[in-house]
Amino acid sequence: MKRRAILAFMLDRPGVLNKVSMLIRKKMYNVDTLTVCSSRVEGISRMTITLQEDDERKVDQVIRQLERFTEVISVKELDTDHSYWREVAIVKLEVDAAHLETFHGRYNFEILDQKSEDLHILQVAGSTRQIDTFLDEVGREFIIEIARTGVTALEK
Amino acid sequence: MTGKKLMMRALKEKGVKYIFGYTGGAIMPIFDEMDKVGDFHFVMSRHEQGAAFMAQGISRASLSTDNPQIGVCLSTSGPGAMNLATGIADAHMDSVPIVAITGQVTTGVIATDAFQESDVIGVMMPICKQTYMLLAAEEVEVTVHEAFYVATTGRGGPIVIDIPKDVQNQAVNPKYSFDAASYKPFLPGYFYNPTPERKAVDKAVKLINKSERPLIFCGHGVISSNAGELLREFAEKINVPITFTLHGLSALPTDHPLSLGMMGMHGTVEANKAIMEADLLISFGMRFDDRVTGKLEEYAANADVIHVEIDHSEIDKNVKATVPILGDVYRTLHVLLGNPMLIKKPRKKWFEKIIKFRKKMENDLKNEIKKGVGDDGKLLMKSIISKLSKLTKGKDLIVPDVGLHQMMAARFYNFQTMNSWFASGGAGTMGASLPMSVGVKLARPAERVWSICGDGGFQMNIQELGTIMEQQVDIKILLFNNGYLGMVRQWQTLFFDGRYAGTPMQSPDFGQISQAYGIPYRKIEKLEEVTPALQQAIDHQGAIILEFICDPSEVILPMIPAEGGFGDMIVKRPVKKKTTIKDSKGEQ
């Protein structure tokens, strides 16, 4: 299934998030990620939703039905060629510093805290795939806890 | 000034005359204020669902008049608001603008499971166009004004305003001011452009000129934008036959020479066959719902589609448009008619074909109507409707309920008055007719209103006879009693081997019920009594109930089975009880 990112701008009013998520449920999708933040204009929020759908027409339907909400200002689909999709993960890992050192330069991560010699909390930013490969390479078995923000995206 | 006073002021400002509703703890301050100001005619329904349908009646019937009004209904919190839900969902499906104001428990106890508390916004959000919860008295006027704006702009829809009891009583800040005259809603993403794009219209004209077998679809949007006359002019100008959706009926006379009647599951043979053979569909203000299209893969396979629609999200939803035109139907027709390139073609072959299609069932139907009774000698609904149509010259306002009799009325009433058909279509809510007809009559008091019900739907909101009695609303009630839920029975006959599960129904003595409400009543069992009884209803001033004892085995044909294609159309009544239709799952 193709992963889609939908970017929407909307009035920052109570219940809008509820409406958007209800529509996505009604259309029978399970949201992959959903991030909301304020935009550069006060009172207007910015929402990035990712979900899985191959059918172009169905995605169009979601977009048009989102546009129908009175609070929604604009909606569009972002594709990976013409936009940046990024997320951040905070990971608590049981690995030693030397092992982590081998990933420097290849991945964009920062050590936030070192609890003990082999217990680190670090932050890694990048595309979903970059974060996934980083975690694979470091070794998922070493992860104690992980928090990911979900995707936010911006057009080039 | 308090929240409740501002509420009354805003409603008055918006031209509200009637308020329908039912009081209760959390809405008492507003009711009290309404009583004090005396600006409104309050109609007490006997159940909140009734109030929502009455409000719909006002909105639906008045939109084609010089004084369009928005129906308003009021209820208390919890069960009161929940009882409104069906009527609101129904308005949402049929794009009817209404405003529902619900009382809510005081802000201090919200979300504590207080007495008669329910999450009204949570429940209503997916079944209406917009919801508002008022948390300060200062929000009341601006919200009511925005609500009316949103309800009526673009594609209409219901709005819910939930107002906690303390906010109703709350005094506004002394510096508060609101100027209704200069008010403009702040909704930067909510706009619609009623005027179609010229390029799209030009493309459409090219397609129309090229087409040999075009067909015009008249949908609800034609009624909502009051464009019946323009559509007639357009159809005559290009010489193209017209077929109607359930909600498009009455936009122009059913017996217009270009009319093929209703399309879809129970549409006419000629309309549905023409759709199968058409090379172009010119559709105005409709959404190609499943009862119209049947199996989408087989639908109008050879046709290009011009789709004129005000709601962008309806375009390409079910049927892909060759030329989508985003705009108001009235404005689009106006632009189309002004296009000098538009030509009239004789399309002789096309009309000959359609006449051939029409002949397929014409005689069967004529004979059945003439006979007037089924095999067991009981009355046929289609004959009663035909007689009503003749007697009223097709000019009266018809409010059907939902089911078999509704389809009979849709098919056999010869509509002559623009916007004279008020049906629960999308939601198909049984029980809609009785309360909706109250709103329709109040909106258009000079016209005669017929509420046509089955024995099932009539009993779903039978309590509204109390409102009819109290308000002395002159509604002619035709009760088609066949002892069954007729439409479901038809499906059972066709697709469930004639097992009538949950459809036979024992009814009370409707004569005694009528008597209890002080409404005159007559039972009709013989064909020769039908016309005199209808005449009696016409001559009688005030509400009257005519109960017709109908044939339970009557069916509405043709029928395209659910999830079937137009090729699966059933035109003949099955001889045996057992009939299997391929691919039909028999799901309603």
XYZ file of C-alpha atoms in Angstrom:
744
model
C 0.000 0.000 0.000
C 1.229 3.451 -0.842
C 1.846 5.789 2.021
C 0.209 9.178 1.608
C 0.749 12.422 3.427
C -2.122 14.899 3.593
C -1.380 18.421 4.716
C -4.263 20.531 6.009
C -4.554 24.031 7.391
C -7.511 24.770 9.641
C -8.911 27.165 12.185
C -7.677 26.402 15.680
C -11.113 25.654 17.123
C -12.190 22.963 19.554
C -13.462 19.810 17.915
C -11.667 20.177 14.584
C -9.202 17.388 15.350
C -12.170 15.254 16.361
C -13.911 15.955 13.059
C -10.846 15.114 11.003
C -10.184 11.881 12.819
C -13.854 10.894 12.620
C -13.854 11.407 8.875
C -10.774 9.229 8.494
C -12.434 6.547 10.602
C -15.631 6.849 8.558
C -13.584 6.295 5.421
C -12.234 3.168 7.154
C -8.578 4.108 7.414
C -6.291 3.503 10.306
C -4.177 6.631 10.657
C -0.442 5.935 10.412
C 0.597 9.219 11.975
C -1.111 12.499 12.726
C 0.700 15.629 13.846
C -0.756 19.015 14.650
C 1.077 22.262 15.281
C 0.446 25.952 14.961
C 1.191 27.590 11.634
C 2.888 30.925 11.103
C -0.518 32.587 11.241
C -2.027 32.880 14.681
C -5.259 30.943 15.112
C -4.520 28.599 12.228
C -3.266 25.062 12.818
C -1.318 22.820 10.519
C -2.030 19.120 10.415
C -0.105 16.354 8.683
C -1.853 13.014 8.348
C -0.276 9.915 6.890
C -2.260 6.864 5.859
C -2.015 3.931 3.457
C -3.977 3.972 0.195
C -3.195 2.903 -3.358
C -6.284 4.333 -5.004
C -5.760 7.922 -6.152
C -9.534 8.590 -6.283
C -10.056 7.529 -2.709
C -7.362 9.904 -1.520
C -9.019 12.669 -3.527
C -12.280 11.869 -1.769
C -10.672 12.171 1.654
C -9.164 15.511 0.651
C -12.431 16.874 -0.742
C -14.393 15.764 2.271
C -11.827 17.369 4.564
C -12.147 20.574 2.553
C -15.874 20.479 3.192
C -15.441 21.163 6.909
C -16.164 24.797 7.596
C -13.016 25.186 9.718
C -10.674 23.683 7.150
C -8.868 26.264 5.037
C -6.897 24.157 2.587
C -5.922 20.544 2.047
C -3.475 18.924 -0.319
C -1.575 15.738 -0.754
C 2.219 15.921 -0.503
C 4.358 13.458 -2.393
C 7.858 12.469 -1.386
C 9.459 13.909 -4.513
C 8.228 17.399 -3.884
C 8.216 17.615 -0.126
C 10.185 16.707 2.969
C 8.638 14.213 5.361
C 10.431 14.095 8.667
C 9.977 12.800 12.156
C 11.886 12.669 15.411
C 12.360 9.706 17.730
C 13.574 9.772 21.316
C 15.067 6.408 22.204
C 16.219 4.916 25.489
C 18.867 2.347 24.556
C 21.032 -0.133 26.328
C 24.217 0.187 24.245
C 27.701 1.403 25.011
C 29.121 4.661 23.726
C 31.583 2.946 21.409
C 28.802 1.167 19.564
C 26.909 4.417 19.116
C 30.033 6.162 17.894
C 30.054 3.934 14.785
C 26.824 5.568 13.570
C 28.073 9.126 13.799
C 28.164 10.904 10.501
C 25.750 8.499 8.873
C 22.755 9.387 11.033
C 21.541 12.624 12.475
C 21.325 11.867 16.166
C 22.160 13.573 19.401
C 22.785 12.012 22.793
C 20.488 13.707 25.276
C 21.535 11.828 28.366
C 23.824 9.061 29.497
C 22.347 7.301 32.502
C 25.173 4.851 32.916
C 27.965 3.504 30.799
C 25.645 1.585 28.521
C 22.327 3.352 29.015
C 21.726 6.251 26.655
C 18.814 8.485 25.757
C 19.192 9.883 22.309
C 17.243 11.803 19.775
C 17.270 10.933 16.111
C 15.651 12.959 13.339
C 15.053 12.143 9.717
C 12.686 10.400 7.369
C 10.698 7.459 8.658
C 12.938 5.099 6.714
C 16.134 6.675 8.059
C 14.923 6.287 11.606
C 13.828 2.722 10.930
C 17.217 1.743 9.463
C 19.041 3.495 12.265
C 17.070 1.496 14.817
C 17.628 -1.708 12.835
C 21.345 -1.109 12.640
C 21.747 -0.121 16.272
C 19.724 -3.193 17.164
C 16.075 -3.058 18.133
C 16.716 -5.597 20.879
C 18.616 -2.891 22.779
C 15.681 -0.468 22.839
C 14.117 -0.007 26.255
C 11.624 2.654 25.254
C 10.950 4.699 22.188
C 8.821 7.765 21.431
C 8.233 8.925 17.869
C 6.532 12.162 16.885
C 4.946 10.945 13.683
C 5.488 12.607 10.339
C 5.385 16.291 9.694
C 5.899 17.474 6.159
C 6.753 20.587 4.191
C 6.613 21.306 0.489
C 9.868 22.071 -1.333
C -28.349 41.260 28.531
C -28.176 37.528 29.116
C -27.430 34.550 26.881
C -31.112 33.631 26.552
C -32.102 37.200 25.605
C -29.376 37.339 22.979
C -30.529 33.994 21.643
C -34.041 35.355 21.142
C -32.694 38.534 19.581
C -30.517 36.606 17.145
C -33.337 34.258 16.110
C -35.651 37.196 15.528
C -32.967 38.945 13.528
C -32.676 35.854 11.316
C -36.390 35.996 10.521
C -37.443 32.953 12.528
C -41.212 32.742 12.968
C -41.798 29.216 14.211
C -39.919 27.331 16.892
C -40.587 23.620 17.320
C -39.562 21.777 20.391
C -40.000 20.197 23.747
C -38.865 21.666 27.014
C -36.918 20.174 29.901
C -34.551 21.084 32.724
C -31.547 22.334 30.795
C -33.456 24.487 28.286
C -35.977 26.078 30.649
C -34.372 29.552 30.727
C -34.595 29.847 26.931
C -38.205 28.615 26.903
C -39.046 31.096 29.613
C -37.480 33.928 27.637
C -39.218 32.813 24.442
C -42.522 33.004 26.284
C -41.693 36.461 27.633
C -40.671 38.049 24.344
C -43.623 36.542 22.467
C -41.950 37.002 19.087
C -42.290 33.415 17.982
C -45.039 30.918 17.334
C -44.047 27.954 19.471
C -45.176 24.520 18.352
C -44.808 21.756 20.891
C -44.036 18.436 19.294
C -44.847 15.303 21.239
C -41.350 13.880 20.780
C -38.169 15.774 19.894
C -37.746 13.803 16.661
C -41.049 15.331 15.581
C -39.667 18.826 16.221
C -36.658 18.168 13.985
C -38.915 16.998 11.143
C -41.273 19.938 11.601
C -38.264 22.259 11.322
C -37.282 20.405 8.157
C -40.791 20.917 6.788
C -40.490 24.678 7.206
C -37.089 24.817 5.500
C -37.931 22.431 2.674
C -41.268 23.974 1.787
C -40.363 27.643 2.104
C -37.150 27.618 0.083
C -39.021 28.124 -3.168
C -41.180 30.934 -1.783
C -40.488 34.654 -1.535
C -39.847 34.244 2.142
C -37.467 31.340 2.703
C -37.176 30.371 6.345
C -34.906 28.148 8.341
C -36.621 25.686 10.641
C -35.543 25.904 14.252
C -36.000 23.253 16.915
C -35.314 23.366 20.617
C -34.743 20.561 23.051
C -33.351 19.901 26.456
C -30.096 18.075 27.177
C -29.520 14.322 27.274
C -32.539 12.379 26.030
C -34.089 15.487 24.479
C -31.054 16.135 22.319
C -30.591 12.440 21.540
C -34.181 12.262 20.317
C -33.403 15.042 17.845
C -30.543 13.031 16.376
C -32.555 11.025 13.813
C -34.221 14.135 12.430
C -30.870 15.899 12.236
C -29.121 12.986 10.509
C -32.038 12.913 8.080
C -31.624 16.635 7.326
C -27.908 16.080 6.801
C -28.483 13.304 4.270
C -31.001 15.429 2.371
C -29.049 18.720 2.638
C -31.840 20.507 4.503
C -30.821 23.597 6.458
C -32.189 23.567 9.998
C -30.877 24.909 13.293
C -31.221 22.770 16.406
C -30.626 24.400 19.775
C -30.070 22.002 22.632
C -29.841 22.822 26.322
C -26.852 21.392 28.136
C -26.088 20.829 31.810
C -24.264 23.701 33.501
C -20.602 24.153 32.585
C -19.501 23.249 36.119
C -20.785 19.690 35.833
C -20.129 18.960 32.169
C -18.294 15.649 31.729
C -19.226 14.415 35.193
C -22.153 12.293 33.985
C -24.573 14.804 35.439
C -28.326 14.206 35.315
C -29.544 14.287 31.704
C -26.072 14.927 30.409
C -24.912 13.530 27.106
C -22.076 14.512 24.822
C -24.283 16.276 22.285
C -21.429 17.674 20.231
C -19.737 14.270 20.132
C -22.904 12.605 18.908
C -23.983 15.287 16.447
C -20.631 16.102 14.856
C -20.699 13.359 12.216
C -24.401 13.767 11.419
C -24.658 17.484 10.834
C -22.968 20.245 8.904
C -21.607 22.095 11.924
C -21.796 22.015 15.707
C -21.198 24.746 18.251
C -20.929 24.660 21.999
C -21.460 28.009 23.652
C -19.298 28.644 26.683
C -20.011 32.350 27.245
C -23.033 34.587 26.722
C -20.918 36.792 24.459
C -20.695 33.925 21.950
C -24.440 33.529 21.510
C -25.286 36.073 18.822
C -22.196 35.641 16.703
C -22.691 31.874 16.774
C -26.365 31.974 15.810
C -25.541 34.274 12.915
C -22.683 32.043 11.786
C -24.935 28.983 12.160
C -27.581 30.420 9.846
C -24.899 31.432 7.372
C -23.319 27.974 7.333
C -26.698 26.176 7.220
C -27.801 27.983 4.087
C -24.586 28.593 2.162
C -23.615 26.211 -0.600
C -25.050 22.795 0.083
C -27.500 23.198 2.947
C -27.361 21.215 6.141
C -28.353 21.057 9.788
C -26.505 22.935 12.537
C -26.496 22.076 16.228
C -25.908 24.684 18.924
C -25.425 23.251 22.400
C -25.875 25.811 25.166
C -25.284 25.055 28.864
C -27.936 26.251 31.243
C -25.657 28.695 33.079
C -24.625 30.307 29.789
C -28.319 30.874 29.020
C -28.635 32.833 32.244
C -25.211 34.462 32.137
C -25.045 38.245 31.763
C -22.734 39.601 29.095
C -19.814 41.882 29.738
C -21.137 45.493 29.944
C -18.901 46.444 27.016
C -20.466 43.755 24.803
C -21.738 44.826 21.439
C -22.810 43.036 18.287
C -23.937 44.580 15.063
C -26.004 42.118 13.063
C -26.083 44.368 9.993
C -22.322 44.509 9.591
C -21.637 40.947 10.710
C -19.515 38.815 8.401
C -18.503 35.322 9.455
C -14.787 34.619 9.820
C -14.424 31.332 7.959
C -11.444 31.707 5.659
C -11.622 28.162 4.325
C -15.380 28.078 3.886
C -16.297 29.616 0.607
C -18.174 28.579 -2.429
C -18.386 30.114 -5.782
C -21.864 29.785 -7.246
C -20.722 30.831 -10.702
C -19.309 28.050 -12.865
C -16.035 28.339 -14.730
C -16.519 29.452 -18.292
C -14.064 26.866 -19.645
C -15.984 24.001 -18.074
C -19.270 25.309 -19.449
C -17.785 25.612 -22.938
C -16.567 22.030 -22.742
C -20.015 20.923 -21.615
C -21.675 22.712 -24.522
C -19.357 20.926 -26.979
C -20.302 17.568 -25.483
C -24.002 18.412 -25.598
C -23.826 19.509 -29.223
C -21.962 16.347 -30.169
C -24.261 13.984 -28.302
C -26.851 11.847 -30.080
C -28.406 10.251 -27.003
C -28.170 12.725 -24.152
C -30.197 12.676 -20.969
C -30.756 15.391 -18.373
C -30.710 14.406 -14.699
C -32.731 16.641 -12.431
C -31.566 16.372 -8.812
C -32.349 18.019 -5.517
C -30.070 20.936 -6.387
C -32.563 22.056 -9.034
C -35.186 22.461 -6.303
C -32.784 23.956 -3.749
C -31.633 26.616 -6.173
C -35.161 27.176 -7.459
C -34.124 26.405 -10.992
C -37.076 24.309 -12.225
C -38.175 26.830 -14.838
C -34.647 27.328 -16.124
C -34.151 23.591 -16.436
C -37.329 23.307 -18.456
C -36.132 26.087 -20.732
C -32.740 24.431 -21.092
C -34.199 20.994 -21.883
C -36.578 22.461 -24.442
C -33.841 24.532 -26.000
C -31.590 21.529 -26.632
C -34.430 19.001 -26.990
C -33.181 16.488 -24.441
C -35.280 14.160 -22.241
C -35.211 14.642 -18.473
C -35.259 12.114 -15.679
C -35.561 12.881 -11.971
C -33.949 11.676 -8.784
C -36.333 11.139 -5.867
C -35.539 14.643 -4.630
C -35.615 16.199 -8.067
C -39.323 15.379 -8.461
C -41.643 18.369 -8.790
C -38.902 20.645 -10.179
C -40.956 20.634 -13.360
C -44.192 18.884 -14.323
C -43.917 15.097 -14.410
C -46.020 15.004 -17.577
C -43.829 17.440 -19.483
C -43.296 15.948 -22.973
C -39.570 15.592 -22.280
C -40.019 13.971 -18.872
C -39.232 10.291 -18.371
C -40.201 10.330 -14.709
C -38.065 9.055 -11.873
C -34.816 7.120 -12.328
C -33.133 4.499 -10.173
C -34.122 1.437 -8.191
C -37.855 2.034 -8.619
C -37.629 4.444 -11.501
C -39.504 4.061 -14.762
C -38.357 1.547 -17.365
C -37.878 4.302 -19.918
C -35.650 6.356 -17.602
C -33.465 3.425 -16.613
C -33.213 1.953 -20.093
C -32.374 5.380 -21.453
C -29.564 5.699 -18.901
C -28.160 2.374 -20.105
C -28.143 3.547 -23.686
C -27.274 7.200 -23.261
C -24.051 8.668 -24.592
C -24.194 11.718 -22.331
C -25.614 12.402 -18.867
C -26.103 16.068 -18.019
C -26.697 15.954 -14.297
C -27.756 18.872 -12.166
C -27.460 18.952 -8.375
C -27.338 15.274 -7.528
C -24.919 12.828 -5.981
C -25.331 9.535 -7.870
C -26.259 7.576 -4.768
C -26.502 3.798 -4.828
C -30.295 3.801 -5.226
C -29.804 5.817 -8.401
C -26.870 3.949 -9.931
C -27.138 0.307 -8.882
C -23.897 -1.523 -9.586
C -21.400 1.218 -10.407
C -19.282 -0.884 -12.763
C -22.246 -1.321 -15.078
C -23.680 2.147 -14.714
C -24.094 4.238 -17.874
C -21.084 2.506 -19.347
C -21.198 4.350 -22.665
C -21.929 7.813 -21.388
C -19.873 10.905 -20.797
C -20.942 12.723 -17.677
C -21.394 16.444 -17.143
C -21.775 16.873 -13.412
C -23.048 20.218 -12.148
C -22.739 20.267 -8.363
C -22.274 22.799 -5.594
C -20.442 20.367 -3.303
C -16.955 19.654 -4.595
C -16.719 16.413 -2.617
C -19.614 14.904 -4.597
C -17.776 15.215 -7.892
C -16.077 11.939 -8.871
C -17.267 10.336 -5.620
C -19.358 7.610 -7.217
C -19.387 8.371 -10.922
C -16.416 9.900 -12.680
C -17.285 13.187 -14.345
C -16.047 13.889 -17.871
C -16.779 17.562 -17.330
C -17.191 18.570 -13.702
C -18.862 21.944 -13.188
C -18.597 23.336 -9.723
C -21.387 25.796 -9.160
C -24.943 26.586 -8.222
C -27.470 24.892 -10.522
C -29.439 28.089 -11.154
C -26.339 30.085 -12.052
C -24.954 27.293 -14.207
C -28.207 26.923 -16.143
C -28.260 30.659 -16.622
C -24.744 30.601 -18.075
C -25.536 27.553 -20.216
C -28.666 29.159 -21.629
C -26.695 32.257 -22.513
C -24.159 30.260 -24.510
C -24.680 31.049 -28.219
C -23.024 27.786 -29.317
C -25.770 25.579 -27.898
C -27.740 23.872 -30.663
C -31.022 22.020 -30.862
C -30.993 18.611 -32.503
C -34.054 16.586 -33.512
C -32.655 13.324 -32.015
C -35.493 11.452 -33.643
C -34.003 8.003 -33.243
C -33.320 8.613 -29.575
C -36.902 9.629 -28.856
C -38.236 6.683 -30.834
C -36.143 4.372 -28.721
C -37.424 5.936 -25.529
C -41.032 5.539 -26.657
C -40.274 1.877 -27.244
C -38.855 1.555 -23.719
C -41.914 3.243 -22.281
C -44.251 0.776 -23.945
C -42.583 -2.075 -22.060
C -44.584 -1.574 -18.913
C -47.071 1.089 -19.870
C -49.992 -1.239 -20.488
C -49.371 -3.428 -17.446
C -49.361 -0.370 -15.237
C -52.384 1.194 -16.881
C -54.375 -2.005 -16.483
C -53.345 -2.394 -12.867
C -54.289 1.176 -12.053
C -57.587 0.776 -13.844
C -58.371 -2.449 -12.041
C -57.567 -0.693 -8.775
C -57.585 -3.779 -6.587
C -55.306 -6.760 -6.056
C -56.220 -10.426 -6.399
C -57.888 -10.458 -3.013
C -59.974 -7.409 -3.850
C -58.043 -5.023 -1.621
C -57.075 -1.566 -2.827
C -53.895 -0.844 -4.772
C -51.839 2.100 -3.587
C -50.929 3.115 -7.122
C -54.605 3.527 -7.994
C -55.293 5.662 -4.940
C -52.324 7.893 -5.787
C -53.476 8.172 -9.406
C -56.945 9.182 -8.284
C -55.495 11.708 -5.847
C -53.331 13.091 -8.618
C -56.313 13.472 -10.923
C -58.541 15.018 -8.296
C -55.944 17.571 -7.178
C -54.700 18.102 -10.761
C -51.229 17.342 -9.401
C -51.048 20.727 -7.742
C -51.004 19.833 -4.041
C -48.094 19.382 -1.643
C -47.202 15.757 -1.013
C -45.350 14.606 2.093
C -44.817 10.850 1.890
C -43.406 8.686 4.604
C -40.824 6.052 3.749
C -41.521 2.755 2.067
C -43.704 1.235 -0.611
C -46.339 3.983 -0.580
C -43.546 6.562 -0.966
C -42.341 4.973 -4.176
C -45.964 4.725 -5.382
C -46.468 8.422 -4.699
C -43.169 9.295 -6.381
C -44.134 7.339 -9.457
C -47.836 8.017 -9.831
C -48.450 11.552 -8.589
C -48.323 13.907 -11.524
C -46.455 16.848 -9.952
C -47.376 20.243 -11.351
C -46.246 22.614 -8.594
C -42.559 23.462 -8.202
C -41.211 22.118 -4.884
C -44.303 20.177 -3.909
C -42.671 16.880 -2.895
C -41.079 16.536 0.547
C -39.606 13.129 1.243
C -37.033 11.652 3.542
C -34.747 10.283 0.852
C -31.122 9.730 1.819
C -31.804 8.571 5.337
C -35.160 6.982 4.561
C -36.584 7.692 7.989
C -39.915 6.035 8.667
C -42.137 8.345 10.657
C -40.904 11.495 8.914
C -44.129 12.369 7.158
C -46.545 13.242 9.926
C -44.302 15.816 11.641
C -42.751 17.072 8.405
C -46.186 17.814 6.980
C -46.856 20.102 9.969
C -43.848 22.246 9.019
C -44.801 22.164 5.336
C -48.338 23.366 6.068
C -47.130 26.179 8.340
C -44.671 27.302 5.662
C -47.267 27.271 2.894
C -50.655 27.668 4.566
C -52.540 28.508 1.384
C -51.757 25.167 -0.233
C -53.248 21.755 0.488
C -50.925 19.278 2.197
C -51.268 15.489 2.037
C -49.349 13.339 4.453
C -49.198 9.873 2.918
C -48.212 7.134 5.342
C -48.057 3.396 5.624
C -49.309 1.677 8.738
C -45.687 1.222 9.874
C -44.375 4.765 9.492
C -47.610 6.324 10.719
C -47.179 4.594 14.053
C -43.549 5.635 14.359
C -44.521 9.223 15.056
C -48.229 8.776 15.677
C -47.920 10.948 18.779
C -47.625 14.015 16.537
C -51.386 13.751 15.981
C -51.369 15.585 19.306
C -49.532 18.507 17.721
C -51.856 18.470 14.725
C -54.824 18.522 17.095
C -53.419 21.268 19.304
C -52.214 23.528 16.496
C -55.233 22.748 14.302
C -53.033 22.156 11.317
C -55.014 21.287 8.207
C -53.328 18.112 6.978
C -55.004 15.450 4.926
C -53.628 12.165 6.167
C -53.820 9.183 3.852
C -53.053 6.027 5.758
C -52.298 3.074 3.484
C -52.840 0.099 5.716
C -51.766 -3.230 4.273
C -50.915 -4.898 7.579
C -47.259 -5.185 6.631
C -44.094 -3.175 6.263
C -44.718 -3.133 2.545
C -41.331 -2.341 1.070
C -39.485 -4.890 3.157
C -42.243 -7.364 2.343
C -41.597 -6.793 -1.352
C -37.911 -7.649 -0.845
C -38.929 -10.710 1.111
C -41.196 -11.755 -1.736
C -38.455 -11.297 -4.300
C -35.282 -12.250 -2.472
C -36.157 -14.162 0.703
C -38.403 -16.886 -0.699
C -41.485 -15.159 0.620
C -40.609 -15.525 4.287
C -42.136 -12.504 5.964
C -39.864 -12.083 8.951
C -40.809 -9.154 11.127
C -43.062 -7.488 8.576
C -46.651 -8.466 9.450
C -48.051 -5.955 11.874
C -51.121 -5.747 14.012
C -52.416 -2.208 14.216
C -54.774 -0.507 16.608
C -58.225 0.681 15.620
C -57.208 3.840 13.789
C -60.785 5.053 13.909
C -60.676 5.140 17.679
C -57.275 6.790 17.633
C -58.589 9.516 15.332
C -61.577 9.980 17.574
C -59.339 10.343 20.610
C -57.489 13.180 18.887
C -60.710 14.728 17.616
C -59.719 14.230 13.993
C -62.401 13.090 11.512
C -61.804 9.629 10.096
C -63.037 7.417 7.305
C -62.125 3.865 6.409
C -62.110 2.992 2.715
C -62.215 -0.590 1.525
C -63.895 -0.377 -1.863
C -62.577 1.107 -5.055
C -65.664 3.175 -5.725
C -65.294 4.870 -2.339
C -61.774 6.138 -3.037
C -62.569 9.256 -5.052
C -65.525 10.360 -2.886
C -63.383 9.916 0.224
C -60.562 11.986 -1.238
C -63.128 14.603 -2.233
C -64.444 14.564 1.316
C -60.918 15.267 2.575
C -60.605 18.155 0.142
C -63.961 19.617 1.167
C -63.302 19.246 4.882
C -61.682 22.218 6.592
C -59.018 20.857 8.906
C -57.139 17.649 9.460
C -58.711 14.365 8.437
C -57.530 10.753 8.364
C -58.491 8.428 5.519
C -57.522 4.827 6.138
C -57.304 2.720 2.992
C -57.235 -1.036 3.347
C -54.571 -2.002 0.842
C -53.393 -5.143 -0.870
C -50.319 -6.451 0.982
C -49.003 -8.238 -2.091
C -48.795 -5.100 -4.229
C -45.278 -4.416 -5.466
C -43.581 -1.466 -7.070
C -42.037 -2.298 -10.403
C -39.721 -2.075 -12.124
C -37.073 -2.766 -9.541
C -33.319 -2.886 -9.817
C -32.128 -5.189 -7.034
C -29.742 -3.657 -4.506
C -26.183 -4.119 -5.726
C -27.581 -5.236 -9.063
C -27.059 -3.473 -12.346
C -29.630 -1.919 -14.678
C -29.524 -5.136 -16.698
C -31.000 -6.984 -13.704
C -34.127 -4.814 -13.734
C -37.230 -6.750 -12.746
C -40.246 -5.655 -14.772
C -42.671 -8.478 -14.170
C -44.095 -9.607 -10.916
C -42.862 -13.109 -10.138
C -45.462 -15.778 -10.758
C -44.266 -18.119 -8.067
C -43.348 -17.081 -4.598
C -39.835 -18.371 -5.067
C -37.635 -16.177 -7.197
C -33.906 -15.912 -7.101
C -32.118 -12.983 -8.546
C -28.504 -13.531 -9.414
C -25.915 -11.769 -7.290
C -28.491 -10.253 -5.041
C -27.691 -10.515 -1.402
C -31.039 -9.128 -0.445
C -29.554 -6.509 1.797
C -31.391 -3.282 2.148
